[in-house]
mmCIF file of C-alpha atoms in Angstrom:
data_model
loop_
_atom_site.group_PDB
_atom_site.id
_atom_site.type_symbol
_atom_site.label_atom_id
_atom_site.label_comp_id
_atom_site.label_asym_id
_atom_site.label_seq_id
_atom_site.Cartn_x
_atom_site.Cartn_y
_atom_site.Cartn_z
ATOM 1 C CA UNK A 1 16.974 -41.006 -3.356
ATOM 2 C CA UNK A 2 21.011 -40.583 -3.719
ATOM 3 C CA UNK A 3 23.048 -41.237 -0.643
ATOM 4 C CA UNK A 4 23.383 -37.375 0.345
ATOM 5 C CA UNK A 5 19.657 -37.262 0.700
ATOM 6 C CA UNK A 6 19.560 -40.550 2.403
ATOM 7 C CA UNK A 7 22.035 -39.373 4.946
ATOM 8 C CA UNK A 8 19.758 -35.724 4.977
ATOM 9 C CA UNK A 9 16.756 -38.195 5.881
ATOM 10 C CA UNK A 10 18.213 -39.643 8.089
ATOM 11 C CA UNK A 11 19.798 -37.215 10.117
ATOM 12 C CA UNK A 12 16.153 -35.653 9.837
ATOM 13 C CA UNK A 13 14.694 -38.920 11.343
ATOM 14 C CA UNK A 14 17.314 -38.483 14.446
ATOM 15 C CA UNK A 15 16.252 -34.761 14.947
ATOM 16 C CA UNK A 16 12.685 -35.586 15.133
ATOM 17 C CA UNK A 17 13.355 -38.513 17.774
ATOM 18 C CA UNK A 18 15.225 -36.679 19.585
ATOM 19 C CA UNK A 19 12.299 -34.238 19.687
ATOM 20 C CA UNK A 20 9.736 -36.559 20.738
ATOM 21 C CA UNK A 21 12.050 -38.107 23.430
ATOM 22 C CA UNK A 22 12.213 -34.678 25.199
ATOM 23 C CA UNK A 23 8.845 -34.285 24.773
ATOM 24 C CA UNK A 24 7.595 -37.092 26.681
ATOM 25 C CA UNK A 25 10.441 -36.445 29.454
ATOM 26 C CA UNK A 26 8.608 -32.906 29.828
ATOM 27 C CA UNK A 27 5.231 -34.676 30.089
ATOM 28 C CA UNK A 28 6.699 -37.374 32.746
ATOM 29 C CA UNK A 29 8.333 -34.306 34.582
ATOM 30 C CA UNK A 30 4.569 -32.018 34.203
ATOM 31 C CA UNK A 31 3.013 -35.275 35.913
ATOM 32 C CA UNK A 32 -0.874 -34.974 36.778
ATOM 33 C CA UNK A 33 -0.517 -31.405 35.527
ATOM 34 C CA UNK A 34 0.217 -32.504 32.019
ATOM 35 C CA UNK A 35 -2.100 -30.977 29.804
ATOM 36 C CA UNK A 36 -2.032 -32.941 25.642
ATOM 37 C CA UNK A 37 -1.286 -30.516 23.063
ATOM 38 C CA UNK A 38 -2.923 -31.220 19.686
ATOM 39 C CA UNK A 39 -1.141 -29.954 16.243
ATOM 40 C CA UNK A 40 -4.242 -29.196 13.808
ATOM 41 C CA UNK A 41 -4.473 -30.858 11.283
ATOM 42 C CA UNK A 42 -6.746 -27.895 8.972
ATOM 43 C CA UNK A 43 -5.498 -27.144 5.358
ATOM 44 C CA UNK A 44 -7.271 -24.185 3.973
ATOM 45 C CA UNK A 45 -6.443 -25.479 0.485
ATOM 46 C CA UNK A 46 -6.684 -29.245 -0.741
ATOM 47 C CA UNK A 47 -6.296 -31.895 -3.742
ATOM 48 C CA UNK A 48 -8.856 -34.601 -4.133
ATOM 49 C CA UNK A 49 -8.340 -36.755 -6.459
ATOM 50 C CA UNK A 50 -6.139 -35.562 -8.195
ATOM 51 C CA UNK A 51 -8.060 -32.536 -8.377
ATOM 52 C CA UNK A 52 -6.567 -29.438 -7.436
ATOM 53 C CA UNK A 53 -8.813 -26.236 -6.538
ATOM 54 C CA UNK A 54 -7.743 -23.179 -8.752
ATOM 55 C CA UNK A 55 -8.361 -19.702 -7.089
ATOM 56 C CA UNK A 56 -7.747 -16.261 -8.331
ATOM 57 C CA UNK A 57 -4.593 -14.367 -7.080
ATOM 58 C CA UNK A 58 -7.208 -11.922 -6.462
ATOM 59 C CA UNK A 59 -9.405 -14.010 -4.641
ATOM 60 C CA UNK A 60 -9.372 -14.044 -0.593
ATOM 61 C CA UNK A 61 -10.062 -17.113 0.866
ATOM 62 C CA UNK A 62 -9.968 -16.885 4.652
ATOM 63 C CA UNK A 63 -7.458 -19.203 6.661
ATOM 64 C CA UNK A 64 -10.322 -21.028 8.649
ATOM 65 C CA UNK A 65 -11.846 -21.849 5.196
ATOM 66 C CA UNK A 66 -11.684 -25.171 3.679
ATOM 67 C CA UNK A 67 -11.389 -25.720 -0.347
ATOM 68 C CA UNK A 68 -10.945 -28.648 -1.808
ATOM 69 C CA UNK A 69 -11.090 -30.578 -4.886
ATOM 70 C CA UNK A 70 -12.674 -29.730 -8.706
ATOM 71 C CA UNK A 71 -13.361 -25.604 -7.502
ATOM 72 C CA UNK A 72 -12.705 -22.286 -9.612
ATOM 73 C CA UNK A 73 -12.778 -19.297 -7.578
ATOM 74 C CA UNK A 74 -12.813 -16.188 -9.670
ATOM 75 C CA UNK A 75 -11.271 -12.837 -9.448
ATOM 76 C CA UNK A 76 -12.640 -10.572 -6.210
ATOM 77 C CA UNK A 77 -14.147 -13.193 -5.124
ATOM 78 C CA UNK A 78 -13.907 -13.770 -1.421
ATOM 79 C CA UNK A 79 -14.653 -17.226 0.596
ATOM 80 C CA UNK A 80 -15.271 -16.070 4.232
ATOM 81 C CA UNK A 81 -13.702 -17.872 8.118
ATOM 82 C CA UNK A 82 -15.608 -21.559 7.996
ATOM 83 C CA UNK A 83 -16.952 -21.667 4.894
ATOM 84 C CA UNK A 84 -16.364 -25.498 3.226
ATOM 85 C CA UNK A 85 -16.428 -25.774 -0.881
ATOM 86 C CA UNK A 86 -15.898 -29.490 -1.368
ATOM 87 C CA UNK A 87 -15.881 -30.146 -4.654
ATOM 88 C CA UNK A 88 -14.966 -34.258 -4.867
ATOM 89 C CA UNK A 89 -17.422 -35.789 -6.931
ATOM 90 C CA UNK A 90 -18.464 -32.583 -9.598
ATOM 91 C CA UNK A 91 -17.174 -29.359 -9.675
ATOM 92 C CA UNK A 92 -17.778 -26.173 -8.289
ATOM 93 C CA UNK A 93 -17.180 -22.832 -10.036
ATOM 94 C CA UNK A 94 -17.395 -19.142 -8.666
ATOM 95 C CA UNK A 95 -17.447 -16.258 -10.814
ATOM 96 C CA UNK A 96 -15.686 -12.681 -10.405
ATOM 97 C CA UNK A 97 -16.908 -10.603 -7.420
ATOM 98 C CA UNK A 98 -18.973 -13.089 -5.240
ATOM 99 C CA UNK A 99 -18.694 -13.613 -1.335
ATOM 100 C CA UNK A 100 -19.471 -16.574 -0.188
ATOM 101 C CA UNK A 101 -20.076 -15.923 3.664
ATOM 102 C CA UNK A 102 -18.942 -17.177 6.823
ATOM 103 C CA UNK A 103 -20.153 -20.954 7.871
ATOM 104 C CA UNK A 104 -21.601 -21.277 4.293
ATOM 105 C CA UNK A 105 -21.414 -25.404 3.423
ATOM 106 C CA UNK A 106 -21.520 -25.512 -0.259
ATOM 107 C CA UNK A 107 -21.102 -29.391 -2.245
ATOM 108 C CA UNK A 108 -22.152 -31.150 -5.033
ATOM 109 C CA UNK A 109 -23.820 -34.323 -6.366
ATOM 110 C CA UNK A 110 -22.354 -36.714 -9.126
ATOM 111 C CA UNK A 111 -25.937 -36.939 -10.871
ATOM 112 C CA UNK A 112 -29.267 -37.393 -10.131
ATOM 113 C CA UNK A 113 -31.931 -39.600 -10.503
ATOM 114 C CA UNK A 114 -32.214 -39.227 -14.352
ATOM 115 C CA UNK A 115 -28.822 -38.839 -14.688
ATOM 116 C CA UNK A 116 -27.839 -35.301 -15.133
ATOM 117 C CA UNK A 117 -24.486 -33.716 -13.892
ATOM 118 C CA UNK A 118 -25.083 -31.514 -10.985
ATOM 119 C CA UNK A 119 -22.119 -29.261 -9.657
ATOM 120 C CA UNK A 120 -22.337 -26.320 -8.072
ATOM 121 C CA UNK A 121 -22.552 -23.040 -9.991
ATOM 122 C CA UNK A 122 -22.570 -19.297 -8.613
ATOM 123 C CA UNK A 123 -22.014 -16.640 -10.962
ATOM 124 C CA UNK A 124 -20.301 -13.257 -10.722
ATOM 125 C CA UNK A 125 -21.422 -10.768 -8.185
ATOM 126 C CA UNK A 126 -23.287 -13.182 -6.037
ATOM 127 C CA UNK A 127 -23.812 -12.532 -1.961
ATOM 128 C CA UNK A 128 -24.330 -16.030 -0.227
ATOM 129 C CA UNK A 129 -25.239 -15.483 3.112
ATOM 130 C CA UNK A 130 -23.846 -16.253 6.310
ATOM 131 C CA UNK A 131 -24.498 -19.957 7.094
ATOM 132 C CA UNK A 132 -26.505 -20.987 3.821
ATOM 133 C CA UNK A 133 -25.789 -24.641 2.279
ATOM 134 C CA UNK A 134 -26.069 -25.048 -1.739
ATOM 135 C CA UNK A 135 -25.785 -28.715 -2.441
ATOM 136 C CA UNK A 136 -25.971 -29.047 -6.553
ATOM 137 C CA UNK A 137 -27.703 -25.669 -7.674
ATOM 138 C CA UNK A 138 -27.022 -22.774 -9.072
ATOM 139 C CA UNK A 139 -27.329 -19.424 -8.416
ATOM 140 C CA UNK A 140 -26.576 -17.084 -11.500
ATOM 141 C CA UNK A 141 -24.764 -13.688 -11.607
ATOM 142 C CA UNK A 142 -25.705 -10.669 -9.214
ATOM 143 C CA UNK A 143 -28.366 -13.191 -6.957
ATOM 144 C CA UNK A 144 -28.917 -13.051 -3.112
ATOM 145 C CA UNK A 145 -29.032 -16.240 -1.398
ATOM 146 C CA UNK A 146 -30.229 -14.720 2.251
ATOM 147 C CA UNK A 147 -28.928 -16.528 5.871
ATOM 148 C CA UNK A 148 -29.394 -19.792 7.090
ATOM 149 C CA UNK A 149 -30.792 -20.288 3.088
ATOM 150 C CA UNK A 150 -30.716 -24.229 1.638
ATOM 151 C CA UNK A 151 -30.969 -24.962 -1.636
ATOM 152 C CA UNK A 152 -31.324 -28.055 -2.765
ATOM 153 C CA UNK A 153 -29.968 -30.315 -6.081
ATOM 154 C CA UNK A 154 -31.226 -28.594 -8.925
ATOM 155 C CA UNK A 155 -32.533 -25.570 -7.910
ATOM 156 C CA UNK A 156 -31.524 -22.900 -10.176
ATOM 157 C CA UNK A 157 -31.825 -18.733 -8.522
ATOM 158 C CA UNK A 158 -31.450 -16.828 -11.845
ATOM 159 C CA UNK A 159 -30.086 -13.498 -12.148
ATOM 160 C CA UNK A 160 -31.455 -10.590 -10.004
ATOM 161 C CA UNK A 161 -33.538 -13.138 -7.591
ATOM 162 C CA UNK A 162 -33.250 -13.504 -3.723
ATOM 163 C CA UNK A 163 -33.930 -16.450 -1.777
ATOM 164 C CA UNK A 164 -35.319 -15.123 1.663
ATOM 165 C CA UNK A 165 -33.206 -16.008 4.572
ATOM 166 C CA UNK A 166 -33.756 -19.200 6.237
ATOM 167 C CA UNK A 167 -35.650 -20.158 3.425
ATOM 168 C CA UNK A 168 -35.868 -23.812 2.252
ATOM 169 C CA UNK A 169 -35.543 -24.177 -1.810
ATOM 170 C CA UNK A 170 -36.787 -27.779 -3.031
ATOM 171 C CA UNK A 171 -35.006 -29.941 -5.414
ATOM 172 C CA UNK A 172 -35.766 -28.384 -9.448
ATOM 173 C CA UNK A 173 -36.927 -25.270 -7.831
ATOM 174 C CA UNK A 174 -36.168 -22.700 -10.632
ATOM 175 C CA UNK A 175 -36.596 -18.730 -8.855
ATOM 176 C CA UNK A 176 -37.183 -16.047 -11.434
ATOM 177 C CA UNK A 177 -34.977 -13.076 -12.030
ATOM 178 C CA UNK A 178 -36.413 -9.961 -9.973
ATOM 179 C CA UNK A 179 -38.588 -12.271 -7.200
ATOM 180 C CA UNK A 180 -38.267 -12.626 -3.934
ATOM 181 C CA UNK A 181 -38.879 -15.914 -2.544
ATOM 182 C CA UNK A 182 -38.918 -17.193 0.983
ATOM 183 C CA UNK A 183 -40.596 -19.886 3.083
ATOM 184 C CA UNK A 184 -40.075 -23.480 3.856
ATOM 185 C CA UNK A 185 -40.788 -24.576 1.284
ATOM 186 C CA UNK A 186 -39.401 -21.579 -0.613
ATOM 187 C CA UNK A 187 -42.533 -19.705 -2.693
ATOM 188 C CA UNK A 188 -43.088 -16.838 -3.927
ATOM 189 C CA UNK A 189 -43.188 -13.707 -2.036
ATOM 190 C CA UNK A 190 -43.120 -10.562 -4.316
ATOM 191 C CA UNK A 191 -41.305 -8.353 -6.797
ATOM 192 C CA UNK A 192 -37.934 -6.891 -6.561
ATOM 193 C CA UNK A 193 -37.377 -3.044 -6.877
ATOM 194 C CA UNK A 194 -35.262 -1.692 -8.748
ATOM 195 C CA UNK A 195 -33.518 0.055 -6.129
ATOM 196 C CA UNK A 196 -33.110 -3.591 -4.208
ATOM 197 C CA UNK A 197 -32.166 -4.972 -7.211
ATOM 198 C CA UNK A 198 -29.372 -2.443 -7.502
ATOM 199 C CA UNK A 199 -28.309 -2.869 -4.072
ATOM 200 C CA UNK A 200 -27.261 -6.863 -4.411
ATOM 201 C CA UNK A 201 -24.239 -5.719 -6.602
ATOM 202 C CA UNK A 202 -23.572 -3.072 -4.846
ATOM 203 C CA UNK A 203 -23.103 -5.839 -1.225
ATOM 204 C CA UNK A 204 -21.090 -8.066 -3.889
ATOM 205 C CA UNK A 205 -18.990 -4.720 -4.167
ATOM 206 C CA UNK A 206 -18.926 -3.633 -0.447
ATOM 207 C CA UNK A 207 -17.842 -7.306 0.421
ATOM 208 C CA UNK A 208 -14.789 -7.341 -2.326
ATOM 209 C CA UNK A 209 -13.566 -4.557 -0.841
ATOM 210 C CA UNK A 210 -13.618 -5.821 2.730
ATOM 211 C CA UNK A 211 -12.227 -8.677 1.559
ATOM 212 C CA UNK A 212 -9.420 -6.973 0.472
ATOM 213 C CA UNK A 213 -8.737 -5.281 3.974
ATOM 214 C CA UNK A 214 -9.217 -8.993 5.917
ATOM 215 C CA UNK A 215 -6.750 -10.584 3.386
ATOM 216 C CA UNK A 216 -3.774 -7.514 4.210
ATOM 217 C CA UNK A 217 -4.208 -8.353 7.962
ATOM 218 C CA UNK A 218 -3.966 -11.930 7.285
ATOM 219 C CA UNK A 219 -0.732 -11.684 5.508
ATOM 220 C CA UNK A 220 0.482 -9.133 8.483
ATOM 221 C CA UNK A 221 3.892 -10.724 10.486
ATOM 222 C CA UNK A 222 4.614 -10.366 13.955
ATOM 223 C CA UNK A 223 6.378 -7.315 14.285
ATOM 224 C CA UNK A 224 3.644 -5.542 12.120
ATOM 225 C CA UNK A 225 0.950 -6.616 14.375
ATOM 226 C CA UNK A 226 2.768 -5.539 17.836
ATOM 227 C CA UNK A 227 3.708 -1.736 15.639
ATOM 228 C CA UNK A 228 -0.004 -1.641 14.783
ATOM 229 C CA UNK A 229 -1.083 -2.191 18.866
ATOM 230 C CA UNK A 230 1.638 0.475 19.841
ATOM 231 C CA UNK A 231 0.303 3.052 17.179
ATOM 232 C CA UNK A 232 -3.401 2.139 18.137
ATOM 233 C CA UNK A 233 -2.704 2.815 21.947
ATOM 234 C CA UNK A 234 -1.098 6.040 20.926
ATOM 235 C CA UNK A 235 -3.833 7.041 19.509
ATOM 236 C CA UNK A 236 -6.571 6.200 21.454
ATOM 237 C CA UNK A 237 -6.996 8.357 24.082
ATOM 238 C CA UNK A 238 -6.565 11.541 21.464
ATOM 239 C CA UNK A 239 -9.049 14.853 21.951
ATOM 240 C CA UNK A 240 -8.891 16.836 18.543
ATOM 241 C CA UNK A 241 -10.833 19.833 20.382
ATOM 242 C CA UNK A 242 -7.706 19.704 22.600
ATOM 243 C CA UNK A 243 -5.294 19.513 20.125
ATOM 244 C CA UNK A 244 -7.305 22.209 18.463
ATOM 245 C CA UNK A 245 -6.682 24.616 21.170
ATOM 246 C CA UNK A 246 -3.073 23.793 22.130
ATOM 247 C CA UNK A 247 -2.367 24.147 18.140
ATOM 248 C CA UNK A 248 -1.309 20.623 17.619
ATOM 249 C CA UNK A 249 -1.635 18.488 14.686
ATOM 250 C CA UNK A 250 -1.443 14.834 15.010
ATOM 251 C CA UNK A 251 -1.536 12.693 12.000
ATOM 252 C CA UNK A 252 -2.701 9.724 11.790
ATOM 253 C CA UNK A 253 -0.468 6.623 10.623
ATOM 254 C CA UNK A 254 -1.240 4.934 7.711
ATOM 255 C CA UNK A 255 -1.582 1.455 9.250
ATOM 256 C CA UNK A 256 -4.711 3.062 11.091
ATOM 257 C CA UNK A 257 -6.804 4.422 7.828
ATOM 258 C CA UNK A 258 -9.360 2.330 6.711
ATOM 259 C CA UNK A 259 -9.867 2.401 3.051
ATOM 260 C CA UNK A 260 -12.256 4.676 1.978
ATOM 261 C CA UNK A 261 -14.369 2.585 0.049
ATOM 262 C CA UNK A 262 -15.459 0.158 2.878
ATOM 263 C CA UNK A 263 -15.868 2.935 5.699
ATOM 264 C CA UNK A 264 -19.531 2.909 7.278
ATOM 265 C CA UNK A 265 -20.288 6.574 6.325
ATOM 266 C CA UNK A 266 -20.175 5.137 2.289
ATOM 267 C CA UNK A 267 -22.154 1.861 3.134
ATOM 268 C CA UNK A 268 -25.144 4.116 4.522
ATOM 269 C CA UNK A 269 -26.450 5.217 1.481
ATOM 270 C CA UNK A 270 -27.323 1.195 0.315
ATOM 271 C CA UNK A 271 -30.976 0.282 1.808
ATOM 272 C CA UNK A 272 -30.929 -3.259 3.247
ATOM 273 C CA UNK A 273 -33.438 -5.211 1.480
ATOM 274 C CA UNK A 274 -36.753 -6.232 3.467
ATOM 275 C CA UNK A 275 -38.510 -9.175 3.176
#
């Protein structure tokens, strides 16, 4: 460090002193009504180890998420408010077009018993389920890990398979494509139709393009947040059979359409899957 940016660090050093000084006046002042104000501490995106996690541009990873170490996050992909992907001692990797769903705990293991490298690995078009934990499995491309789901080191849900919500699968478990399995312990349940089977990518597609709507009003500033209220309380209170009559056309802002692909009317023609 030269001497201009010691005398920068320094002057830095003063500033944030003189900060904390007037602080603690204000909380001398505030007395028995002082209430302790706590800076958090969260990073949504972290090293460990040297490792750095590597996520599509086209990825959304929610601000309440935390991602850390040895993880790939693929393109579309979304990671949803709470989810953890700690990826310290293996790697994780998610493919193109998955959602990994809020509170979902996903980790790894170094190796087993007999030795073998277990990371976590979830293919393209996946849909984990709110709340689910996958601790050293994997769950290939265009599977459907249900709610509240664990699966344990090991396990391996191959393509087309669903793990029933709440469902417990074992350590080694291996779920074949186009079953449905459920339980605790996870067995067996029956086959998958075609019709579910086509509706799993289809939710992987629904969920990208949500995704894609939650990551534009994450990125939104102030002043396009307080517009958006004043538009929305514009329109709230509007009668189109009144308008009709009276002759007047009101248009809707663009800050106020929903894309057209995630709007409910388009969703209603998937059937949700019943176990």
């Amino acid at each position: 460090m030269g001497s201009l940016g010691r005398a920068i660090y320094t002057v830095g050093s003063w500033i944030r002193g003189t900060g904390q000084a007037i602080d603690r006046l204000g909380v001398t002042l505030q007395g028995s009504n002082y209430i302790p104000e706590q800076v958090s501490k969260h990073r949504t995106i972290m090293n460990v180890f040297q490792k750095e996690p590597m996520i599509s541009k086209d990825a959304f990873v929610a601000p309440s998420a935390a991602v850390m170490g040895d993880v790939l996050i693929g393109r579309g992909s979304s990671v949803w408010y709470g989810v953890v992907l700690r990826g310290d001692v293996n790697s994780i990797r998610i493919g193109s077009g998955s959602n990994i769903q809020d509170n979902t705990l996903v980790h790894v293991a170094k190796f087993n018993l007999a030795g073998k490298v277990l990371p976590t690995i979830i293919g393209d078009n996946v849909t984990i389920g709110h709340g689910a934990v996958l601790h050293a499995c994997t769950v290939e491309d265009e599977a459907f890990v249900g709610m509240g789901a664990i699966l344990l080191d090991g396990a391996v849900v191959e393509k087309n398979a669903m793990v029933g919500a709440g469902s417990l699968v074992r350590q080694g478990t291996r779920i074949p494509s186009g079953e449905v399995w459920a339980g605790n312990p996870a067995k067996f349940l029956r086959k998958l139709t075609e019709e579910e089977i086509a509706s799993i990518k289809e939710s992987a597609s629904i969920y990208t393009n949500l995704a894609q709507v939650h990551s534009t009003e994450n990125t939104k500033t102030f002043d396009e947040i307080e517009l958006e209220k004043l538009l929305r309380k514009k329109f709230e209170n509007r009668d189109e059979d009144y308008d009709s009559m009276i002759g007047v056309v009101r248009e809707v802002p663009p800050e106020l359409v929903l894309p057209q692909n995630i709007l409910p009317e388009n969703k209603s023609s998937s059937k949700a899957v019943s176990l």
